[in-house]
Short mmCIF file of C-alpha atoms in Angstrom, two decimals:
data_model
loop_
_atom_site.label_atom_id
_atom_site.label_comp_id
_atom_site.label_asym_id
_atom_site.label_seq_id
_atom_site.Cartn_x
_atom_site.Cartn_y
_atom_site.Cartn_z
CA UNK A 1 -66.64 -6.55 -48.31
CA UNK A 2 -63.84 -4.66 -46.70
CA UNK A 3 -64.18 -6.95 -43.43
CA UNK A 4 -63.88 -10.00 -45.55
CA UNK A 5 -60.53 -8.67 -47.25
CA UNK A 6 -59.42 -8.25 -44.47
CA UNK A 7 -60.12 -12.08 -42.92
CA UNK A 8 -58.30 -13.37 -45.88
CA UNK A 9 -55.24 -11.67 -45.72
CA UNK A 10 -55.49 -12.48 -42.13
CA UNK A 11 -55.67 -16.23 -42.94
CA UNK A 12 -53.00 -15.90 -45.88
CA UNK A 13 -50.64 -14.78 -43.09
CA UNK A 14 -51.76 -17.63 -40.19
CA UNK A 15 -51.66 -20.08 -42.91
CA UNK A 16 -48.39 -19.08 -44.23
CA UNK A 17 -46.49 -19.13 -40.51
CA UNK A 18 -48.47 -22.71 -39.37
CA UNK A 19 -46.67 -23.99 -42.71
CA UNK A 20 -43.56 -22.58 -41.15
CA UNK A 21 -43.65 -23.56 -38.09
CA UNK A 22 -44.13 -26.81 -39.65
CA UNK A 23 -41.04 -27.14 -40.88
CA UNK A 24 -39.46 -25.34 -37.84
CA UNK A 25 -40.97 -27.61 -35.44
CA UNK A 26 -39.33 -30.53 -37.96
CA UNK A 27 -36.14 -28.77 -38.42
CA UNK A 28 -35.25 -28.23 -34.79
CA UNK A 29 -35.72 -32.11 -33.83
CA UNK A 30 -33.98 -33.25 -37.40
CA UNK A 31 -30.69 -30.69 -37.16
CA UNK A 32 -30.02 -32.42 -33.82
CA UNK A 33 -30.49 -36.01 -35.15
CA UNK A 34 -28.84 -35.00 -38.24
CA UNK A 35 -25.92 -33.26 -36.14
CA UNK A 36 -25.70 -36.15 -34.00
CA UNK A 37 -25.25 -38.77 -36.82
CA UNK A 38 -22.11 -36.52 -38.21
CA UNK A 39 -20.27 -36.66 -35.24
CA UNK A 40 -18.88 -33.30 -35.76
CA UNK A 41 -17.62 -33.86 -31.32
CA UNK A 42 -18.92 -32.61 -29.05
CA UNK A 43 -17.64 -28.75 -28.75
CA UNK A 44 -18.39 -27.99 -32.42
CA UNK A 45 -22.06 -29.57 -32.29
CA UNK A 46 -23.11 -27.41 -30.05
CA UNK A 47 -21.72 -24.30 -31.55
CA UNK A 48 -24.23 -25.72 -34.79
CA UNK A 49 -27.33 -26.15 -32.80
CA UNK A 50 -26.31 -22.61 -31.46
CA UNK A 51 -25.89 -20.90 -34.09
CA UNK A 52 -29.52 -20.75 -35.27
CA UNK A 53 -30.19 -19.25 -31.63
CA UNK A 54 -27.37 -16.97 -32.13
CA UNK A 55 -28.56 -15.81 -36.23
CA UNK A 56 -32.45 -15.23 -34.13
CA UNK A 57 -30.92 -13.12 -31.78
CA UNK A 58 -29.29 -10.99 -34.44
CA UNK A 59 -32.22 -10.94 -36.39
CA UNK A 60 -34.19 -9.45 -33.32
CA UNK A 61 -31.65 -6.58 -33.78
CA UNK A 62 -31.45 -5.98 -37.38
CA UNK A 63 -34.78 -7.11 -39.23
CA UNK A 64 -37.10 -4.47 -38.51
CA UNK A 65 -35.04 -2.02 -40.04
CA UNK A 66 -35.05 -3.69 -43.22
CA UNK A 67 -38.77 -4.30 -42.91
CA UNK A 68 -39.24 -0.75 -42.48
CA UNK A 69 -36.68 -0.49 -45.62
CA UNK A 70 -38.04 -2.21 -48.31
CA UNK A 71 -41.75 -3.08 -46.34
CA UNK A 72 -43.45 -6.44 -45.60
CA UNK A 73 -43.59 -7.92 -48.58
CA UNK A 74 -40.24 -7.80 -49.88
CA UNK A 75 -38.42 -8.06 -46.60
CA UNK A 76 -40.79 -11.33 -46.40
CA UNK A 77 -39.97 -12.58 -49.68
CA UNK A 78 -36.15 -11.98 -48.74
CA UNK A 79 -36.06 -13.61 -45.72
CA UNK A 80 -38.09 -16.92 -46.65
CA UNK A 81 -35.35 -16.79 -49.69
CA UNK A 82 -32.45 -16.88 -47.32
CA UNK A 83 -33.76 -19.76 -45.91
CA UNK A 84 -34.96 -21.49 -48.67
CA UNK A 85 -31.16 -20.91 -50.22
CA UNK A 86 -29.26 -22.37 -46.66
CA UNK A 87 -31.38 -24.93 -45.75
CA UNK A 88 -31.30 -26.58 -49.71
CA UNK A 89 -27.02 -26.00 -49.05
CA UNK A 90 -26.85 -27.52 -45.97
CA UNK A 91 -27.23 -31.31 -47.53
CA UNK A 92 -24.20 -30.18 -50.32
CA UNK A 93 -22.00 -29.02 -47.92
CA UNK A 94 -21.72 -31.41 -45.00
CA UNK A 95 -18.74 -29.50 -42.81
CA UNK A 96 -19.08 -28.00 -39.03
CA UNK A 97 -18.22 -24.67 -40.37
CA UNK A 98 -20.69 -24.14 -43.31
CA UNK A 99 -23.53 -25.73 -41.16
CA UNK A 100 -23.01 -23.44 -37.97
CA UNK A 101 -22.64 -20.59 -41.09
CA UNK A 102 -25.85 -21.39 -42.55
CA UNK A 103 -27.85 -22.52 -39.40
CA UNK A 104 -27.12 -19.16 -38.49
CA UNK A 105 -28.67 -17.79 -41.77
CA UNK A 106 -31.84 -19.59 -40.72
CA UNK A 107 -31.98 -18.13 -37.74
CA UNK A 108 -32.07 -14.86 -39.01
CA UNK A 109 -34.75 -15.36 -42.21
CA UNK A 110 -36.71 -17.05 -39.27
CA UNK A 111 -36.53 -14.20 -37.19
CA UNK A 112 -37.14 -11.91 -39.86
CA UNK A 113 -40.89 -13.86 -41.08
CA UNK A 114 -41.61 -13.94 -37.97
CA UNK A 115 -41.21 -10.35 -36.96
CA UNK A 116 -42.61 -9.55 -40.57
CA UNK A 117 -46.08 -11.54 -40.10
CA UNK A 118 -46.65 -10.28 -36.82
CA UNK A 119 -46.30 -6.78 -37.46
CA UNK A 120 -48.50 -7.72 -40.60
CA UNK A 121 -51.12 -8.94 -38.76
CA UNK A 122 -51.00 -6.46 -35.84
CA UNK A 123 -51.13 -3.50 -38.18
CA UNK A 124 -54.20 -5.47 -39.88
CA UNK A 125 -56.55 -6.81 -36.74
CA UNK A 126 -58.89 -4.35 -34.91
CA UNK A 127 -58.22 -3.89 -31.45
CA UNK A 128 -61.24 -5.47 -30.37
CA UNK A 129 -59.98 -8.31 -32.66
CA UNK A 130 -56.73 -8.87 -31.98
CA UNK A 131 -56.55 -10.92 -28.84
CA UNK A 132 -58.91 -13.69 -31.02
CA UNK A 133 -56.90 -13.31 -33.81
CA UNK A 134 -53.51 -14.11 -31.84
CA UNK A 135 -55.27 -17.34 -30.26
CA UNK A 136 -55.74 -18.20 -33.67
CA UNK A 137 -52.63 -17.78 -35.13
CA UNK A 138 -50.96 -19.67 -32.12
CA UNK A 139 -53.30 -22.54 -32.01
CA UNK A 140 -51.91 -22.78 -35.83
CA UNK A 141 -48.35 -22.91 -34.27
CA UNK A 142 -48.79 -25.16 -31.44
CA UNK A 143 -50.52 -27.47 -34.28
CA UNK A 144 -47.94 -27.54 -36.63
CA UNK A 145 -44.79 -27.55 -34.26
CA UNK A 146 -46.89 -30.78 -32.86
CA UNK A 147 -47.32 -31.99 -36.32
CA UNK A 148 -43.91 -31.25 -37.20
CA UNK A 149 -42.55 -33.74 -34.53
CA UNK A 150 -44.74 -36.40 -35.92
CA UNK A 151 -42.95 -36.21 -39.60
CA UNK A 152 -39.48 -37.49 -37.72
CA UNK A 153 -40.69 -40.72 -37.49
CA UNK A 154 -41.16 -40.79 -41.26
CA UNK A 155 -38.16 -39.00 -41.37
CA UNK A 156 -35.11 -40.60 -43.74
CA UNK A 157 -32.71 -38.36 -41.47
CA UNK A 158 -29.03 -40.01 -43.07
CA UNK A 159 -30.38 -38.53 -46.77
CA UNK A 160 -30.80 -35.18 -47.99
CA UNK A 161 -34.77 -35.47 -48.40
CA UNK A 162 -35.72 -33.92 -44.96
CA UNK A 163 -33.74 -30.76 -46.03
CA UNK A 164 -35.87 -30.50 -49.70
CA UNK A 165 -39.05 -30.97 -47.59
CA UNK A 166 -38.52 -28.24 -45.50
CA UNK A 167 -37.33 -26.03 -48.12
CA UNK A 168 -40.22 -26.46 -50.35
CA UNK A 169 -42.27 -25.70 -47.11
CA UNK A 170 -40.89 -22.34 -46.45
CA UNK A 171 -40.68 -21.71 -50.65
CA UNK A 172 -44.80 -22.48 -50.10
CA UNK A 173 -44.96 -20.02 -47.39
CA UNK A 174 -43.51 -17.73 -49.84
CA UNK A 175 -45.66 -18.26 -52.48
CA UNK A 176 -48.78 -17.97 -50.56
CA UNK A 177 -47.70 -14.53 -48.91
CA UNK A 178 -45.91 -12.92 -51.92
CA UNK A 179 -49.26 -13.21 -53.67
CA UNK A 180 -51.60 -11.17 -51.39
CA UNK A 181 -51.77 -7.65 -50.67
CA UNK A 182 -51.55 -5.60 -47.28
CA UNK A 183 -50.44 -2.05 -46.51
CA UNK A 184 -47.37 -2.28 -43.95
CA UNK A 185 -47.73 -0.95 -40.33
CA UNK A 186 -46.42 2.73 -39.64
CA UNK A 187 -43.56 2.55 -37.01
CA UNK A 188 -43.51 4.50 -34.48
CA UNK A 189 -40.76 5.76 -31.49
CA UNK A 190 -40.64 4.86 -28.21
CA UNK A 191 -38.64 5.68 -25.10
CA UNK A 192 -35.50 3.51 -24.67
CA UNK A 193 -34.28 3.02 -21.32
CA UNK A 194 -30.27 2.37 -20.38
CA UNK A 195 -29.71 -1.45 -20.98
CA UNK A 196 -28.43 -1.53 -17.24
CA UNK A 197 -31.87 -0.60 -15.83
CA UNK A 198 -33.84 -3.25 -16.72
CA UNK A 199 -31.51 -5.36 -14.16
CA UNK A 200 -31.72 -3.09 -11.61
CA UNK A 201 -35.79 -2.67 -11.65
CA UNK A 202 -36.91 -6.39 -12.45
CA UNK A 203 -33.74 -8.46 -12.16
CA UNK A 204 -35.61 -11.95 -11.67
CA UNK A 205 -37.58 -11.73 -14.94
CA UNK A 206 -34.09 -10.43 -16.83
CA UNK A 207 -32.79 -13.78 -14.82
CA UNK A 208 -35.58 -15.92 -15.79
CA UNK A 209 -35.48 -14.86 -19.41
CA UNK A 210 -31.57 -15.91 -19.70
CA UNK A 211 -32.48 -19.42 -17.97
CA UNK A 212 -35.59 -19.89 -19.67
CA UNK A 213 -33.51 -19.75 -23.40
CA UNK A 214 -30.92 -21.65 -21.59
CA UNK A 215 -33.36 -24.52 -20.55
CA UNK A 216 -35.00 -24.16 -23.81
CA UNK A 217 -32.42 -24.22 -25.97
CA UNK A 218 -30.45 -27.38 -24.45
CA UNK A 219 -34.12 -29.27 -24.50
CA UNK A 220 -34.85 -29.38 -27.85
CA UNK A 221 -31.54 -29.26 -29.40
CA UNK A 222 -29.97 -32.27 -27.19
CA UNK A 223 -32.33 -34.61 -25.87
CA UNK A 224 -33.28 -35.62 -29.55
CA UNK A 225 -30.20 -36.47 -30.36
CA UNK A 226 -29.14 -38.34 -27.46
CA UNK A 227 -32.71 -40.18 -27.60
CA UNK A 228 -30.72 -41.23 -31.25
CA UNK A 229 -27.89 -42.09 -30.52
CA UNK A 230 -29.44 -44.41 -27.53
CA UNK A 231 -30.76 -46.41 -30.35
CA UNK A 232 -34.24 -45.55 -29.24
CA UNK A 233 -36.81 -45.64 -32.21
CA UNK A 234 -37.79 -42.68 -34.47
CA UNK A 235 -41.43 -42.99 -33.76
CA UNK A 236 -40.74 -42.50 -30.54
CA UNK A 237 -38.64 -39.72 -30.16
CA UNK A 238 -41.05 -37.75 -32.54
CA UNK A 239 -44.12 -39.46 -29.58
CA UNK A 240 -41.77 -37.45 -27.16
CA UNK A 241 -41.24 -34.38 -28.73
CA UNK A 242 -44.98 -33.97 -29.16
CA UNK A 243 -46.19 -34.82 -25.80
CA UNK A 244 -43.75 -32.11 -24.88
CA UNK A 245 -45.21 -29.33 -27.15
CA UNK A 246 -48.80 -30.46 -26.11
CA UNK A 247 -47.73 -30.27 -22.85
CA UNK A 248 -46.10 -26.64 -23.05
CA UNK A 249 -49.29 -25.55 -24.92
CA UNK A 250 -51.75 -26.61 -21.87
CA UNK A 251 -49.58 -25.23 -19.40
CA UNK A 252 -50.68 -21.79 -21.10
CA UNK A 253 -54.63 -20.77 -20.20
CA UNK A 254 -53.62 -21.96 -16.33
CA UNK A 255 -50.60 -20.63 -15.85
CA UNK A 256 -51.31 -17.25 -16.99
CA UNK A 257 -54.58 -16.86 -14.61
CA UNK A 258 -52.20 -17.65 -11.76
CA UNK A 259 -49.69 -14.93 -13.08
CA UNK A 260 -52.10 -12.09 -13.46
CA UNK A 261 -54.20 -13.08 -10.03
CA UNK A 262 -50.53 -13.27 -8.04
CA UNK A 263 -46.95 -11.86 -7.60
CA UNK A 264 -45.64 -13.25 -10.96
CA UNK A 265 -41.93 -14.05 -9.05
CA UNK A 266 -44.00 -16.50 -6.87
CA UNK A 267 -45.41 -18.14 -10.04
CA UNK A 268 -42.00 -17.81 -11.42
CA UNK A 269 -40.67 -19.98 -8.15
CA UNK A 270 -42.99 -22.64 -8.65
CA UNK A 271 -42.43 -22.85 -12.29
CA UNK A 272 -38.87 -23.41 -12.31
CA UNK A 273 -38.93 -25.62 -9.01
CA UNK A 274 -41.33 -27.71 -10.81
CA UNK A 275 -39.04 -28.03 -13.67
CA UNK A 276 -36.07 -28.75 -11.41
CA UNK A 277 -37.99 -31.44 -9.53
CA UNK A 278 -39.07 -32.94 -12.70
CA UNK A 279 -35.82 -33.04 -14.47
CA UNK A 280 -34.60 -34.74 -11.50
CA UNK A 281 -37.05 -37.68 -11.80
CA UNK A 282 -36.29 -38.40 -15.26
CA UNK A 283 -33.38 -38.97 -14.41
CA UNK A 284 -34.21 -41.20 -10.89
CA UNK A 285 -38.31 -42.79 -12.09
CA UNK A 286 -38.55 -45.74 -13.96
CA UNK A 287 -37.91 -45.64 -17.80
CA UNK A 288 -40.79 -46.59 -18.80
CA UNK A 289 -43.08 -45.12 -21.23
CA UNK A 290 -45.62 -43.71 -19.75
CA UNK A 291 -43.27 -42.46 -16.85
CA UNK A 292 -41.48 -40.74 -19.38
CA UNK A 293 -44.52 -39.21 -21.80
CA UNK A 294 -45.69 -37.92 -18.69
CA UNK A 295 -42.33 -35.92 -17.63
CA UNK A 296 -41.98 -34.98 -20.93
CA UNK A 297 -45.97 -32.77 -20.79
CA UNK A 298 -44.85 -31.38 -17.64
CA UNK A 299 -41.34 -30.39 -18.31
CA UNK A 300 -42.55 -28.85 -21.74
CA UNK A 301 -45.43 -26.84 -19.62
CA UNK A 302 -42.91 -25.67 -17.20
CA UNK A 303 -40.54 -24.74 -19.95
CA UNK A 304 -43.07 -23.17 -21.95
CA UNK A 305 -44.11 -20.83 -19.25
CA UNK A 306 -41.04 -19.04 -17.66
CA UNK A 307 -40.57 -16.62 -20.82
CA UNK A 308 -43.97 -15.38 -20.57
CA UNK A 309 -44.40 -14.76 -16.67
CA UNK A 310 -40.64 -13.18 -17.25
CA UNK A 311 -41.97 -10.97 -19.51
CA UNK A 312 -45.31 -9.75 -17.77
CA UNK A 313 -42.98 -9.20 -14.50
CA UNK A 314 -40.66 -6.62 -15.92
CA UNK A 315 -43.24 -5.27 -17.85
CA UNK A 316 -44.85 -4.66 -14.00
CA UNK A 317 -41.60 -2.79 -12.85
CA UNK A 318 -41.07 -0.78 -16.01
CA UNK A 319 -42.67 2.50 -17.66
CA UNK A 320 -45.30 1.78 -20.28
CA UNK A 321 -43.68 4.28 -22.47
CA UNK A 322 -40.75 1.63 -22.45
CA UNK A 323 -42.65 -1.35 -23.26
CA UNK A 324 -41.10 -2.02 -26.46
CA UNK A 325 -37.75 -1.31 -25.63
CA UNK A 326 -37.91 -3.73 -22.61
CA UNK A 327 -39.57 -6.39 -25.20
CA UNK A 328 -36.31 -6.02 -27.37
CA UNK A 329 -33.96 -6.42 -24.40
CA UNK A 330 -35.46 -9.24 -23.35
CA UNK A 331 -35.14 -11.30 -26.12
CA UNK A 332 -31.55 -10.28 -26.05
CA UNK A 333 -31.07 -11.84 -22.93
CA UNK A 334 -33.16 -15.11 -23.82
CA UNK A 335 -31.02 -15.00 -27.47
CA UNK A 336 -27.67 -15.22 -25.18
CA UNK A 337 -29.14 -18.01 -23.03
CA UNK A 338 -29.97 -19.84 -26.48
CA UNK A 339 -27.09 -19.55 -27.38
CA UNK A 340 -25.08 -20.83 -24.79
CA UNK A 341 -27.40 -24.25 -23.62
CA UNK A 342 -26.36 -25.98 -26.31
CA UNK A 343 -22.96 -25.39 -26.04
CA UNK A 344 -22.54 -26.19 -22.34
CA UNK A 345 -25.17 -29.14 -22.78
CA UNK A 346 -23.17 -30.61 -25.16
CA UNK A 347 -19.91 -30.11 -22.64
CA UNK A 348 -22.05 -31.83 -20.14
CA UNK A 349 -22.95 -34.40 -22.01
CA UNK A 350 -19.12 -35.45 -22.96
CA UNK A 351 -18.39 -35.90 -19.52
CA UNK A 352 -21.42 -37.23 -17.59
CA UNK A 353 -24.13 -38.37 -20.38
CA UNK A 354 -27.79 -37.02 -20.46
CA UNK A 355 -28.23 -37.50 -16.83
CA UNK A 356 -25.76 -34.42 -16.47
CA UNK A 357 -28.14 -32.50 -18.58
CA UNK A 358 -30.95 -33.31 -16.92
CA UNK A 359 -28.87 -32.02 -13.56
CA UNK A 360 -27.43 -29.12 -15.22
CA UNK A 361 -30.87 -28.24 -16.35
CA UNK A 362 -32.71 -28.80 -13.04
CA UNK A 363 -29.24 -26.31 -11.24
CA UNK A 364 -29.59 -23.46 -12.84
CA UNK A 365 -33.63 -23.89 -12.78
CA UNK A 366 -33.63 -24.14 -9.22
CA UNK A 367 -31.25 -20.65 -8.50
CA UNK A 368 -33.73 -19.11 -10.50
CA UNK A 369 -36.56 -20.47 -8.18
CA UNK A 370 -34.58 -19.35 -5.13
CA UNK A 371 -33.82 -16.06 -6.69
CA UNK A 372 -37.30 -15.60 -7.28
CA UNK A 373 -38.26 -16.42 -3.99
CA UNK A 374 -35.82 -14.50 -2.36
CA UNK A 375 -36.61 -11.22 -4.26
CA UNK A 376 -40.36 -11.68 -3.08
CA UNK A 377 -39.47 -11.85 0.59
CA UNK A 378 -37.04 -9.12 0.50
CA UNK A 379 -38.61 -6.32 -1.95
CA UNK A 380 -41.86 -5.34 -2.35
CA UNK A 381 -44.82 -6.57 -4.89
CA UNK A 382 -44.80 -4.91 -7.53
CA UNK A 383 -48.54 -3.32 -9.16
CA UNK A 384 -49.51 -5.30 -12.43
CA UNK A 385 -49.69 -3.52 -15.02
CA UNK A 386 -52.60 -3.96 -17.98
CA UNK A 387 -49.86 -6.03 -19.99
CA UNK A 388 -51.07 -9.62 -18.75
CA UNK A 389 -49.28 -12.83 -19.48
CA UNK A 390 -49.36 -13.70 -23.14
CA UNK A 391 -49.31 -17.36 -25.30
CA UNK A 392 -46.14 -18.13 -26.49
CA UNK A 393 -44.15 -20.92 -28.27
CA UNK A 394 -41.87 -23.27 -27.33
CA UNK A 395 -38.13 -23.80 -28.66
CA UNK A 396 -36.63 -21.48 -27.75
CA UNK A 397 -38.21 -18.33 -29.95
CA UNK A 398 -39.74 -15.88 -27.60
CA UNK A 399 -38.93 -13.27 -30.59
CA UNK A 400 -41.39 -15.02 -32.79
CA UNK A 401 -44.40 -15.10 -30.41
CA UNK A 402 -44.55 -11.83 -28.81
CA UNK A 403 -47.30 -10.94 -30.49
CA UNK A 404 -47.07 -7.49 -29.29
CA UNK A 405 -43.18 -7.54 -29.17
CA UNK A 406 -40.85 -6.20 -32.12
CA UNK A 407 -40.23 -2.50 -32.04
CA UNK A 408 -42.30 -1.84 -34.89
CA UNK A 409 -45.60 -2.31 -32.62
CA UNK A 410 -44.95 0.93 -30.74
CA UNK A 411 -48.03 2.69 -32.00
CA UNK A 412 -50.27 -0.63 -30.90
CA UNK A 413 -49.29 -0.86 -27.82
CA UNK A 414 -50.16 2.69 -27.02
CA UNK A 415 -53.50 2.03 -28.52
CA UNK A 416 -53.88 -1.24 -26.10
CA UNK A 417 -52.57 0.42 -23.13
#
């Protein structure tokens, strides 16, 4: 009896965040059509698309205190609320300002259901459970982030439907959580090292992690729009999107048997020289469709996969005592790389058009793939740790698939390691 309790509340909580990440994987593609279509210039549209990145961020710093405050279900209940309340504003108050104030609003609620459910469903899975459970919950992601693309070419983007169909999503989300039961995960402390050390003992992944959100970031909030503004049909730009998430979400299984069978900076080298080399042929190949849905799998696989070999490399230089810590700062430095894609995208896009970004993109991929590279020859491998590469979701959210990630997992990870 207890053991089916349990599965439900487990499936409450997956079925909650796939109807989140429903509208999140909508959201992301709309906000940059939407954005687009206001012509707020070029300067001030990026700081909007960035300011969700930068409210995430903030939220990586600040929500698990109030989880641990008021526990899961309220802090859950709060959070989808904040959302709920900026998202159903954003149509009534159509200014740069109160968009980049409320995106950022998002960002944070986001941040804070995410951090909430995970913990949730850490503090609820059995050990021996919990790697099958996770599959689970992210083959519920990947499916509705897909799914979510799919709705933009039914999309009305000019009215102010799309934003009361995602708000009634997250207020469903709400609804279906705030009406179960679960006792909240103990937190627990753990050793913080000096922020300066991380860079010092694994300073490609802390590299990676910055271009990866940088990449990320500029992706999904630009290419949508300029796909719109191109005159290129709805249909397919949500055809694109998808093939990209599908692509990100192969990318996974393989990947991550390379990075736990070989020096993760070599892996990290190919990655991002694979990304460089295909943003480059976007830009030189044919335009032609299936040209194009192909780069678009393999640039979302590459993309997908930096974060997570980032992560499983410093994780290989550092204490396990510090896991958690080093978690936290690494979405810090992903957050800031977030942050600022779409506002040098955008810059890059004034002057020389989406080929630019595609260039820009491919630059500051390939340094990372020489750093990488570099670092390999010239230091030694380091030992992998039991911490092996883990599934994680694209746009741009490393926060909110860590599934072992926010601080308030300390105790778990001990009992893993």
């Amino acid at each position: 009896m207890r053991s089916k309790s349990l599965r439900a509340q487990i499936g409450v909580l997956v079925l909650a965040t796939s109807i989140i990440q429903l509208a999140n994987g909508f959201f992301g593609t709309f906000i940059s059509l939407r954005v687009a279509m206001e012509d707020f210039g070029a300067t001030t549209s990026g700081l909007v698309l960035s300011s969700y990145f930068a409210g995430f961020t903030l939220g990586a710093l600040r929500c698990e205190r109030i989880i641990g405050r008021v526990g899961h279900i309220r802090a859950y209940a709060a959070f989808a609320g904040m959302v709920v309340a900026a998202t159903a504003t954003m149509p009534l108050l159509p200014e740069p300002l109160a968009w980049l104030t409320l995106r950022a609003i998002i960002g944070f609620g986001c941040s804070g259901l995410f951090i909430a459910t995970e913990s949730w469903l850490n503090a609820k899975a059995d050990p021996t459970e919990r790697g099958r459970i996770f599959s689970v919950y992210m083959l519920g992601t990947f499916l509705a982030l897909a799914l979510g693309q799919l709705l933009i070419g039914r999309a009305k983007v000019e009215t102010a439907e799309p934003f009361n169909g995602i708000a009634i999503l997250f207020a469903v989300a709400l609804v279906i959580v705030s009406t179960t039961r679960a006792e909240p995960p103990r937190a627990a402390a753990s050793t913080t090292p000096p922020f300066g050390r991380l860079p010092r003992a694994a300073p490609v992944a802390v590299a990676g992690c910055m271009v990866s959100g940088l990449v990320s970031a500029s992706f999904y909030s630009l290419v949508p729009a300029w796909m719109q503004d191109e005159d290129i049909a709805r249909e397919t730009i949500a055809i694109f999107m998808l093939i990209t998430v599908l692509g990100g979400l192969a990318f996974q299984v393989p990947i991550g048997r390379l990075s736990d069978r070989f020096d993760r900076r070599v892996v990290l080298s190919m990655l991002s020289f694979g990304f460089a080399a295909t943003a480059i042929a976007v830009v030189n190949l044919p335009h032609s469709r299936p040209v194009i849905l192909t780069a678009a799998a393999v640039l979302g696989g590459f993309m997908s996969t930096l974060y997570p070999v980032c992560v499983a490399n410093a994780h290989d230089q550092m204490p396990a005592d510090q896991v958690v810590a080093v978690s936290g700062q690494l979405i810090l430095v992903s957050g800031f790389g977030s942050i600022l894609g779409p506002l040098i995208g955008t810059i890059v896009m004034a002057r020389f058009s989406i080929d630019g970004l595609f260039y820009f993109m491919a630059a500051v991929s390939l340094l990372l793939s020489l750093m990488a590279i570099a670092r390999r020859l010239l230091a030694t491998p380091p030992i992998h740790q039991e911490r092996t590469f883990e599934i994680l979701a694209p746009q741009a959210s490393p926060l909110a698939h860590d599934p072992l990630g926010p601080p308030i997992h300390a105790r778990l990870r001990k009992e893993l390691e």
